[in-house]
């Protein structure tokens, strides 16, 4: 008789108060401050100054390079990303030419600085990077070799569309040095796939993950969306079961954000077919229970990893980090973005490239980095980012560690500097979400139930939300 797998994670959905609290809006903190608080007054000059100031002092700092390739073969109705639907190869090559010119700008700047960026991670995102021809991808990787030592990359990841990718494509990508593949699965239910205009049966994905293909890569990531049209608690449970059978190394579970006011194509989704709001926490809880029972490590928020995966190890060793892509291993906390809308985080600064492709081209033609917005942090911001990220990544906070790292800013004890914030945490203690001075001499830890509320606890330390309580909203062009 087969043993029934059970999860050690509590079911918080039995408590009406916690259910209501879970549904509160708030940031997911892929950056701090969050994107809505960035300024559109920053540009090329600010970016160049930040890069020079940082790398003149920290030339060996590990860097994560993100390249945004906006093209897709088909429109997915749920997509919130910055994309261009086209199959015009000339148009795509025109973009690649400009991408190379931005890389040249970066290369020239580092020549001025007198160093080469210590790039340790690369991520090709979009859009659909696999929509480029194999020859174009090879040219891109070779171009990246001008600024990166490709033989010393920890992780080289690429997003693909299973509908337009073959086993042969995947094997070719591995010869370029790509060692991790990310699948946009979203949902395996045929009715849901039809409603979001992304039909990719589970057999299609399973066929791509043949043993010879899996042997070419260090790992595979699956992205899942809950809250999609025609989705039910039961159908999504079936999707998660199918995902477990395919056994990707990492899984990211994301709540669908229906924002037709920001993305006109979302109007193609019948809002009446979206699952009820009160089912969202249940679907998420079901998934957490199912994945952890199957042996996945709950990294945090909606991320999961196999125990042998580097991400799970990073969480266990308390070195995980949050970057603009979500959870990161912490091996390369500084990020440089290339391509339209690509974001970066260098030292105490955040920057994002232009949204529009024509605006992007115009800046490159003028010999400038296509910076659209950004934020330069002060000491308090850097301190608060550390606190917020540690709560989300570690499910705990050690005051002494923060004091050691930020003594000049705190000018005293953590308790004194954050007295108001700590007082605000009392309600979480009352609700059984966190415990003070339990496993940490001075600090607090999230309880097993409290892990569902990590970002809720973290936002107490967000000075921007303190200034405009309840003002958080999805931002975008």
Short mmCIF file of C-alpha atoms in Angstrom, two decimals:
data_model
loop_
_atom_site.label_atom_id
_atom_site.label_comp_id
_atom_site.label_asym_id
_atom_site.label_seq_id
_atom_site.Cartn_x
_atom_site.Cartn_y
_atom_site.Cartn_z
CA UNK A 1 0.00 0.00 0.00
CA UNK A 2 1.41 3.38 -1.03
CA UNK A 3 2.04 5.77 1.86
CA UNK A 4 0.12 9.03 1.82
CA UNK A 5 2.45 12.02 1.76
CA UNK A 6 1.59 14.77 4.21
CA UNK A 7 2.86 18.31 4.63
CA UNK A 8 4.24 19.77 7.85
CA UNK A 9 2.97 23.21 6.81
CA UNK A 10 -0.15 24.27 8.77
CA UNK A 11 -3.41 25.01 6.96
CA UNK A 12 -4.03 28.70 7.71
CA UNK A 13 -7.30 28.78 5.76
CA UNK A 14 -9.28 27.46 8.73
CA UNK A 15 -8.90 30.83 10.49
CA UNK A 16 -11.23 33.50 8.99
CA UNK A 17 -9.10 36.33 10.38
CA UNK A 18 -5.95 34.98 8.75
CA UNK A 19 -7.81 34.41 5.50
CA UNK A 20 -8.81 38.06 5.41
CA UNK A 21 -5.30 39.19 6.29
CA UNK A 22 -3.76 37.04 3.56
CA UNK A 23 -5.86 38.81 0.95
CA UNK A 24 -4.56 42.28 1.82
CA UNK A 25 -2.79 44.05 -1.05
CA UNK A 26 0.90 44.77 -0.73
CA UNK A 27 4.26 44.53 -2.47
CA UNK A 28 6.11 41.31 -3.18
CA UNK A 29 9.40 43.17 -2.73
CA UNK A 30 11.44 42.20 -5.75
CA UNK A 31 13.00 45.57 -4.99
CA UNK A 32 12.98 48.09 -2.17
CA UNK A 33 11.76 50.70 -2.69
CA UNK A 34 9.19 49.08 -4.98
CA UNK A 35 8.94 50.19 -8.59
CA UNK A 36 6.03 52.53 -7.97
CA UNK A 37 8.29 54.72 -5.83
CA UNK A 38 11.04 55.08 -8.42
CA UNK A 39 11.63 58.39 -10.20
CA UNK A 40 11.41 59.03 -13.94
CA UNK A 41 13.80 61.97 -13.50
CA UNK A 42 16.87 59.72 -13.53
CA UNK A 43 18.60 58.98 -16.81
CA UNK A 44 21.81 58.14 -18.64
CA UNK A 45 24.08 60.42 -16.61
CA UNK A 46 22.83 59.05 -13.28
CA UNK A 47 23.28 55.49 -14.49
CA UNK A 48 26.84 56.06 -15.68
CA UNK A 49 27.74 57.75 -12.39
CA UNK A 50 26.27 54.91 -10.32
CA UNK A 51 28.13 52.26 -12.30
CA UNK A 52 31.42 54.15 -12.07
CA UNK A 53 31.07 54.94 -8.37
CA UNK A 54 30.22 51.36 -7.50
CA UNK A 55 32.65 49.41 -9.67
CA UNK A 56 35.63 51.68 -8.99
CA UNK A 57 35.30 50.57 -5.36
CA UNK A 58 33.87 47.07 -5.93
CA UNK A 59 35.41 45.83 -9.15
CA UNK A 60 35.12 42.16 -8.17
CA UNK A 61 31.49 42.31 -7.00
CA UNK A 62 29.53 39.40 -8.56
CA UNK A 63 27.01 40.58 -11.16
CA UNK A 64 23.75 39.13 -12.45
CA UNK A 65 23.15 40.10 -16.09
CA UNK A 66 19.53 40.22 -17.29
CA UNK A 67 18.76 40.52 -21.02
CA UNK A 68 15.18 41.30 -22.07
CA UNK A 69 14.09 39.96 -25.46
CA UNK A 70 10.50 41.20 -25.94
CA UNK A 71 9.35 39.10 -28.90
CA UNK A 72 6.67 36.39 -28.79
CA UNK A 73 5.16 34.29 -31.57
CA UNK A 74 1.65 34.49 -30.08
CA UNK A 75 -0.22 36.68 -27.61
CA UNK A 76 -1.04 35.16 -24.23
CA UNK A 77 -4.06 36.98 -22.85
CA UNK A 78 -2.84 36.90 -19.21
CA UNK A 79 0.60 38.41 -19.89
CA UNK A 80 1.67 41.43 -17.82
CA UNK A 81 5.18 41.58 -19.34
CA UNK A 82 6.51 44.03 -21.92
CA UNK A 83 6.20 42.07 -25.17
CA UNK A 84 5.97 42.49 -28.93
CA UNK A 85 4.07 39.84 -30.88
CA UNK A 86 5.75 39.36 -34.23
CA UNK A 87 7.14 36.70 -36.54
CA UNK A 88 8.93 39.25 -38.71
CA UNK A 89 12.54 38.04 -38.71
CA UNK A 90 13.90 41.31 -40.12
CA UNK A 91 12.28 43.25 -37.28
CA UNK A 92 13.76 40.87 -34.74
CA UNK A 93 17.22 41.12 -36.28
CA UNK A 94 16.95 44.91 -36.19
CA UNK A 95 16.35 44.65 -32.44
CA UNK A 96 19.26 42.27 -31.94
CA UNK A 97 21.53 44.78 -33.68
CA UNK A 98 20.49 47.45 -31.16
CA UNK A 99 20.90 45.01 -28.28
CA UNK A 100 24.49 44.50 -29.40
CA UNK A 101 25.00 48.26 -29.47
CA UNK A 102 23.81 48.54 -25.87
CA UNK A 103 26.28 45.81 -24.92
CA UNK A 104 28.98 47.86 -26.66
CA UNK A 105 28.01 50.90 -24.56
CA UNK A 106 28.39 48.80 -21.44
CA UNK A 107 31.68 47.34 -22.60
CA UNK A 108 33.08 50.80 -23.36
CA UNK A 109 32.01 52.10 -19.95
CA UNK A 110 33.78 49.28 -18.14
CA UNK A 111 36.87 49.96 -20.24
CA UNK A 112 36.76 53.53 -18.90
CA UNK A 113 36.41 52.21 -15.36
CA UNK A 114 39.37 49.94 -15.99
CA UNK A 115 37.74 46.67 -15.04
CA UNK A 116 35.63 43.86 -16.47
CA UNK A 117 32.32 43.10 -14.75
CA UNK A 118 32.49 39.92 -12.68
CA UNK A 119 29.37 38.43 -14.24
CA UNK A 120 28.37 35.21 -12.48
CA UNK A 121 24.73 34.80 -13.54
CA UNK A 122 22.94 35.49 -16.83
CA UNK A 123 19.22 35.35 -17.47
CA UNK A 124 17.62 35.62 -20.92
CA UNK A 125 14.03 36.73 -20.32
CA UNK A 126 11.14 38.24 -22.19
CA UNK A 127 9.06 37.87 -24.09
CA UNK A 128 10.35 34.62 -25.45
CA UNK A 129 14.12 34.37 -25.98
CA UNK A 130 13.60 31.02 -27.72
CA UNK A 131 11.67 32.91 -30.43
CA UNK A 132 15.05 34.06 -31.76
CA UNK A 133 16.70 31.88 -34.37
CA UNK A 134 19.43 29.57 -33.07
CA UNK A 135 21.99 31.57 -35.05
CA UNK A 136 20.85 34.82 -33.42
CA UNK A 137 21.08 33.29 -29.96
CA UNK A 138 24.57 32.03 -30.70
CA UNK A 139 25.57 35.51 -31.87
CA UNK A 140 24.08 37.00 -28.69
CA UNK A 141 25.97 34.60 -26.43
CA UNK A 142 29.19 35.33 -28.31
CA UNK A 143 28.53 39.05 -27.88
CA UNK A 144 27.99 38.57 -24.15
CA UNK A 145 31.38 36.88 -24.11
CA UNK A 146 32.90 40.30 -24.78
CA UNK A 147 31.86 41.51 -21.32
CA UNK A 148 31.55 38.21 -19.41
CA UNK A 149 33.82 35.25 -18.80
CA UNK A 150 31.33 32.64 -19.97
CA UNK A 151 33.42 29.79 -18.58
CA UNK A 152 32.89 31.05 -15.04
CA UNK A 153 29.12 31.56 -14.99
CA UNK A 154 27.31 29.93 -12.04
CA UNK A 155 23.91 30.02 -13.67
CA UNK A 156 22.95 30.79 -17.27
CA UNK A 157 19.16 30.64 -17.53
CA UNK A 158 16.80 31.06 -20.46
CA UNK A 159 13.01 31.29 -20.78
CA UNK A 160 11.40 29.19 -23.51
CA UNK A 161 7.97 28.61 -25.02
CA UNK A 162 7.26 24.84 -25.19
CA UNK A 163 4.97 25.40 -28.19
CA UNK A 164 7.79 26.64 -30.40
CA UNK A 165 10.78 24.77 -28.96
CA UNK A 166 12.09 21.31 -29.83
CA UNK A 167 14.42 18.89 -28.08
CA UNK A 168 17.04 19.76 -30.67
CA UNK A 169 16.68 23.45 -29.80
CA UNK A 170 17.18 22.68 -26.11
CA UNK A 171 20.25 20.58 -26.75
CA UNK A 172 21.66 23.39 -28.88
CA UNK A 173 21.06 25.90 -26.08
CA UNK A 174 23.11 23.72 -23.75
CA UNK A 175 26.07 23.88 -26.15
CA UNK A 176 25.98 27.68 -25.74
CA UNK A 177 26.57 27.31 -22.00
CA UNK A 178 22.94 27.70 -20.95
CA UNK A 179 22.43 25.43 -17.94
CA UNK A 180 18.91 26.23 -16.72
CA UNK A 181 15.64 26.40 -18.66
CA UNK A 182 12.47 28.15 -17.52
CA UNK A 183 9.07 26.96 -18.81
CA UNK A 184 6.04 29.22 -18.77
CA UNK A 185 3.59 26.43 -17.89
CA UNK A 186 0.85 28.53 -16.19
CA UNK A 187 -1.78 25.74 -16.19
CA UNK A 188 -2.24 22.32 -17.78
CA UNK A 189 -6.05 22.35 -17.93
CA UNK A 190 -7.22 22.48 -21.56
CA UNK A 191 -10.16 24.80 -20.82
CA UNK A 192 -7.92 27.26 -19.01
CA UNK A 193 -5.32 27.10 -21.78
CA UNK A 194 -7.98 27.89 -24.35
CA UNK A 195 -9.21 30.86 -22.30
CA UNK A 196 -5.71 32.38 -22.05
CA UNK A 197 -4.71 31.55 -25.65
CA UNK A 198 -1.83 29.32 -24.62
CA UNK A 199 -2.59 25.74 -25.61
CA UNK A 200 0.28 23.44 -24.60
CA UNK A 201 -0.83 19.98 -23.43
CA UNK A 202 1.16 18.37 -20.66
CA UNK A 203 2.35 15.79 -23.19
CA UNK A 204 4.09 18.57 -25.13
CA UNK A 205 6.11 19.62 -22.09
CA UNK A 206 6.74 16.03 -21.04
CA UNK A 207 8.12 15.22 -24.49
CA UNK A 208 10.65 18.06 -24.21
CA UNK A 209 11.88 16.76 -20.85
CA UNK A 210 13.32 13.52 -22.14
CA UNK A 211 16.22 11.99 -20.16
CA UNK A 212 18.79 13.06 -22.75
CA UNK A 213 17.56 16.67 -22.59
CA UNK A 214 17.44 16.74 -18.79
CA UNK A 215 21.03 15.52 -18.71
CA UNK A 216 22.10 18.67 -20.57
CA UNK A 217 20.98 21.08 -17.84
CA UNK A 218 21.43 21.73 -14.13
CA UNK A 219 17.75 22.37 -13.67
CA UNK A 220 14.35 23.35 -15.00
CA UNK A 221 11.99 26.02 -13.66
CA UNK A 222 8.20 25.98 -14.04
CA UNK A 223 6.08 29.11 -13.67
CA UNK A 224 2.45 28.54 -12.63
CA UNK A 225 -0.38 31.08 -12.42
CA UNK A 226 -3.37 30.73 -10.13
CA UNK A 227 -6.46 32.88 -10.54
CA UNK A 228 -6.75 32.37 -14.31
CA UNK A 229 -10.09 32.24 -16.19
CA UNK A 230 -12.01 28.94 -15.97
CA UNK A 231 -9.62 27.78 -13.27
CA UNK A 232 -11.09 26.04 -10.23
CA UNK A 233 -9.56 24.79 -7.04
CA UNK A 234 -9.81 21.23 -8.34
CA UNK A 235 -8.41 21.87 -11.83
CA UNK A 236 -5.43 23.73 -10.39
CA UNK A 237 -4.83 20.90 -7.94
CA UNK A 238 -4.67 18.59 -10.97
CA UNK A 239 -2.15 20.90 -12.64
CA UNK A 240 0.08 20.85 -9.55
CA UNK A 241 -0.11 17.04 -9.50
CA UNK A 242 1.02 16.92 -13.13
CA UNK A 243 3.84 19.33 -12.39
CA UNK A 244 5.06 17.13 -9.54
CA UNK A 245 5.24 14.18 -11.93
CA UNK A 246 7.41 16.22 -14.29
CA UNK A 247 9.57 17.13 -11.27
CA UNK A 248 11.16 20.47 -12.20
CA UNK A 249 13.94 21.64 -9.89
CA UNK A 250 12.18 24.94 -9.16
CA UNK A 251 8.55 26.04 -9.20
CA UNK A 252 7.22 29.57 -8.97
CA UNK A 253 3.57 30.04 -8.09
CA UNK A 254 2.23 33.48 -9.04
CA UNK A 255 -1.16 35.06 -8.49
CA UNK A 256 -2.66 36.30 -11.75
CA UNK A 257 -3.15 40.07 -11.75
CA UNK A 258 -6.09 41.02 -13.95
CA UNK A 259 -5.26 44.58 -15.02
CA UNK A 260 -7.03 45.40 -18.31
CA UNK A 261 -6.46 49.09 -17.61
CA UNK A 262 -2.71 48.45 -17.98
CA UNK A 263 -2.75 45.68 -20.59
CA UNK A 264 -5.51 46.11 -23.15
CA UNK A 265 -5.23 42.51 -24.34
CA UNK A 266 -6.48 41.36 -20.92
CA UNK A 267 -9.89 42.59 -22.05
CA UNK A 268 -9.97 39.42 -24.15
CA UNK A 269 -10.43 37.55 -20.87
CA UNK A 270 -14.02 37.34 -19.66
CA UNK A 271 -13.77 38.64 -16.09
CA UNK A 272 -16.86 36.60 -15.20
CA UNK A 273 -14.85 33.41 -15.73
CA UNK A 274 -12.17 34.35 -13.19
CA UNK A 275 -12.31 32.26 -10.00
CA UNK A 276 -13.88 33.90 -6.92
CA UNK A 277 -11.53 36.05 -4.87
CA UNK A 278 -12.13 33.95 -1.77
CA UNK A 279 -10.79 30.88 -3.60
CA UNK A 280 -7.35 32.43 -4.15
CA UNK A 281 -5.97 31.69 -0.66
CA UNK A 282 -7.40 28.16 -0.85
CA UNK A 283 -5.73 27.45 -4.18
CA UNK A 284 -2.43 28.79 -2.89
CA UNK A 285 -2.65 26.84 0.36
CA UNK A 286 -3.53 23.64 -1.51
CA UNK A 287 -0.43 24.08 -3.65
CA UNK A 288 1.88 24.74 -0.70
CA UNK A 289 0.55 21.66 1.08
CA UNK A 290 0.90 19.49 -2.01
CA UNK A 291 4.40 20.59 -3.03
CA UNK A 292 5.92 20.46 0.45
CA UNK A 293 4.37 17.03 1.05
CA UNK A 294 6.13 15.91 -2.11
CA UNK A 295 9.50 17.02 -0.73
CA UNK A 296 9.89 20.48 -2.23
CA UNK A 297 11.45 23.14 -0.01
CA UNK A 298 9.20 26.16 0.40
CA UNK A 299 11.66 28.94 -0.42
CA UNK A 300 9.16 31.67 0.42
CA UNK A 301 6.08 33.48 -0.93
CA UNK A 302 5.30 31.33 -4.02
CA UNK A 303 8.69 29.75 -4.72
CA UNK A 304 9.67 26.11 -4.24
CA UNK A 305 12.82 24.11 -4.95
CA UNK A 306 14.08 20.57 -4.64
CA UNK A 307 16.35 20.13 -1.59
CA UNK A 308 19.35 19.50 -3.86
CA UNK A 309 18.81 22.72 -5.81
CA UNK A 310 21.05 25.74 -5.19
CA UNK A 311 18.01 27.86 -4.30
CA UNK A 312 16.99 25.54 -1.47
CA UNK A 313 20.56 25.49 -0.20
CA UNK A 314 20.68 29.30 -0.27
CA UNK A 315 17.55 29.49 1.88
CA UNK A 316 18.85 26.93 4.38
CA UNK A 317 22.15 28.82 4.62
CA UNK A 318 20.34 32.18 4.97
CA UNK A 319 22.04 33.77 1.98
CA UNK A 320 19.05 33.98 -0.37
CA UNK A 321 18.16 37.39 -1.77
CA UNK A 322 15.37 39.19 -3.59
CA UNK A 323 16.08 40.73 -6.96
CA UNK A 324 13.94 42.04 -9.80
CA UNK A 325 13.31 38.47 -10.94
CA UNK A 326 12.09 37.25 -7.55
CA UNK A 327 14.04 34.92 -5.26
CA UNK A 328 17.76 34.63 -5.98
CA UNK A 329 20.57 32.53 -4.53
CA UNK A 330 22.45 35.60 -3.32
CA UNK A 331 25.54 34.66 -5.33
CA UNK A 332 25.24 37.86 -7.40
CA UNK A 333 23.25 40.61 -5.68
CA UNK A 334 24.11 43.32 -8.20
CA UNK A 335 22.13 43.23 -11.44
CA UNK A 336 22.67 44.92 -14.79
CA UNK A 337 19.76 44.99 -17.24
CA UNK A 338 20.04 45.08 -21.03
CA UNK A 339 17.12 45.54 -23.43
CA UNK A 340 13.79 47.41 -23.21
CA UNK A 341 12.27 47.48 -19.68
CA UNK A 342 15.24 45.54 -18.30
CA UNK A 343 15.97 46.54 -14.72
CA UNK A 344 19.13 46.64 -12.68
CA UNK A 345 20.28 47.03 -9.08
CA UNK A 346 23.80 48.30 -8.50
CA UNK A 347 24.88 49.02 -4.94
CA UNK A 348 22.47 51.62 -3.60
CA UNK A 349 20.74 52.31 -6.92
CA UNK A 350 17.97 50.84 -9.08
CA UNK A 351 17.47 51.59 -12.76
CA UNK A 352 15.09 50.50 -15.52
CA UNK A 353 15.38 50.85 -19.26
CA UNK A 354 12.79 52.46 -21.53
CA UNK A 355 9.50 50.62 -22.06
CA UNK A 356 8.86 51.57 -25.68
CA UNK A 357 10.98 50.00 -28.39
CA UNK A 358 11.27 53.29 -30.30
CA UNK A 359 12.33 55.16 -27.15
CA UNK A 360 14.89 52.40 -26.59
CA UNK A 361 16.24 52.72 -30.15
CA UNK A 362 16.38 56.52 -29.92
CA UNK A 363 18.58 56.45 -26.82
CA UNK A 364 20.96 53.93 -28.36
CA UNK A 365 21.19 56.05 -31.53
CA UNK A 366 22.21 58.98 -29.33
CA UNK A 367 24.93 56.89 -27.72
CA UNK A 368 23.18 56.80 -24.36
CA UNK A 369 21.94 54.11 -22.05
CA UNK A 370 18.12 53.95 -22.45
CA UNK A 371 17.29 54.66 -18.80
CA UNK A 372 13.62 55.38 -18.12
CA UNK A 373 13.47 55.47 -14.32
CA UNK A 374 15.37 54.64 -11.18
CA UNK A 375 15.96 55.27 -7.51
CA UNK A 376 19.05 56.26 -5.53
CA UNK A 377 18.78 54.96 -1.97
CA UNK A 378 20.01 56.70 1.15
CA UNK A 379 21.39 54.83 4.15
CA UNK A 380 17.97 54.32 5.69
CA UNK A 381 16.65 52.81 2.46
CA UNK A 382 19.56 50.35 2.25
CA UNK A 383 19.01 49.37 5.87
CA UNK A 384 15.29 48.85 5.37
CA UNK A 385 15.90 46.82 2.22
CA UNK A 386 18.15 44.47 4.19
CA UNK A 387 15.54 44.09 6.94
CA UNK A 388 12.69 43.47 4.48
CA UNK A 389 14.67 41.00 2.35
CA UNK A 390 15.92 39.07 5.38
CA UNK A 391 12.40 38.66 6.74
CA UNK A 392 11.16 37.36 3.39
CA UNK A 393 14.19 35.17 2.64
CA UNK A 394 14.99 33.87 6.15
CA UNK A 395 11.53 33.89 7.77
CA UNK A 396 13.28 35.55 10.70
CA UNK A 397 15.25 38.63 11.68
CA UNK A 398 18.34 38.79 13.89
CA UNK A 399 18.75 42.30 15.30
CA UNK A 400 22.43 41.79 16.17
CA UNK A 401 23.29 40.88 12.59
CA UNK A 402 21.62 44.06 11.37
CA UNK A 403 23.41 46.12 14.02
CA UNK A 404 26.78 44.69 13.01
CA UNK A 405 26.24 45.51 9.34
CA UNK A 406 24.58 48.91 9.77
CA UNK A 407 26.06 50.32 12.98
CA UNK A 408 26.82 53.81 11.54
CA UNK A 409 23.21 54.23 10.35
CA UNK A 410 21.51 52.81 13.43
CA UNK A 411 23.68 54.81 15.87
CA UNK A 412 22.43 52.58 18.64
CA UNK A 413 20.20 49.57 19.03
CA UNK A 414 17.88 48.07 16.46
CA UNK A 415 15.05 48.31 18.98
CA UNK A 416 15.53 52.04 19.39
CA UNK A 417 15.77 52.81 15.65
CA UNK A 418 12.72 50.72 14.76
CA UNK A 419 10.67 51.25 17.93
CA UNK A 420 7.50 52.22 16.05
CA UNK A 421 7.79 49.34 13.60
CA UNK A 422 8.35 46.79 16.36
CA UNK A 423 5.28 48.08 18.16
CA UNK A 424 3.30 47.54 14.95
CA UNK A 425 4.35 43.88 14.92
CA UNK A 426 2.36 43.17 18.06
CA UNK A 427 -0.75 42.26 16.05
CA UNK A 428 1.20 39.60 14.18
CA UNK A 429 2.37 38.12 17.47
CA UNK A 430 -1.21 38.07 18.73
CA UNK A 431 -2.33 36.27 15.56
CA UNK A 432 0.35 33.60 15.92
CA UNK A 433 2.26 34.79 12.86
CA UNK A 434 5.57 35.55 14.59
CA UNK A 435 7.40 34.94 17.86
CA UNK A 436 9.83 37.32 19.53
CA UNK A 437 13.13 36.07 20.98
CA UNK A 438 12.27 32.42 20.37
CA UNK A 439 15.06 30.84 18.32
CA UNK A 440 16.96 34.15 18.22
CA UNK A 441 18.30 35.94 21.29
CA UNK A 442 17.21 39.35 20.02
CA UNK A 443 14.87 39.19 17.10
CA UNK A 444 11.81 37.38 15.83
CA UNK A 445 10.89 34.38 13.72
CA UNK A 446 7.85 33.60 11.63
CA UNK A 447 5.87 30.66 12.91
CA UNK A 448 5.06 27.82 10.48
CA UNK A 449 1.71 29.52 9.86
CA UNK A 450 3.45 32.88 9.69
CA UNK A 451 5.42 31.84 6.62
CA UNK A 452 2.30 32.58 4.60
CA UNK A 453 2.59 36.19 5.80
CA UNK A 454 6.27 36.99 5.35
CA UNK A 455 5.71 39.90 3.00
CA UNK A 456 2.89 41.21 5.22
CA UNK A 457 5.28 41.37 8.17
CA UNK A 458 8.06 42.85 6.04
CA UNK A 459 5.97 45.76 4.83
CA UNK A 460 5.82 47.15 8.38
CA UNK A 461 9.40 48.31 7.70
CA UNK A 462 8.51 49.96 4.37
CA UNK A 463 8.69 53.72 4.97
CA UNK A 464 6.92 54.44 1.69
CA UNK A 465 3.85 52.44 2.70
CA UNK A 466 3.96 54.14 6.10
CA UNK A 467 3.75 57.46 4.31
CA UNK A 468 0.86 56.39 2.08
CA UNK A 469 -0.86 53.47 3.77
CA UNK A 470 -2.87 51.36 1.35
CA UNK A 471 -1.48 53.19 -1.68
CA UNK A 472 0.26 50.13 -3.14
CA UNK A 473 -0.87 49.18 -6.62
CA UNK A 474 0.42 47.40 -9.71
CA UNK A 475 2.46 49.79 -11.80
CA UNK A 476 3.38 49.65 -15.46
CA UNK A 477 3.11 51.41 -18.79
#
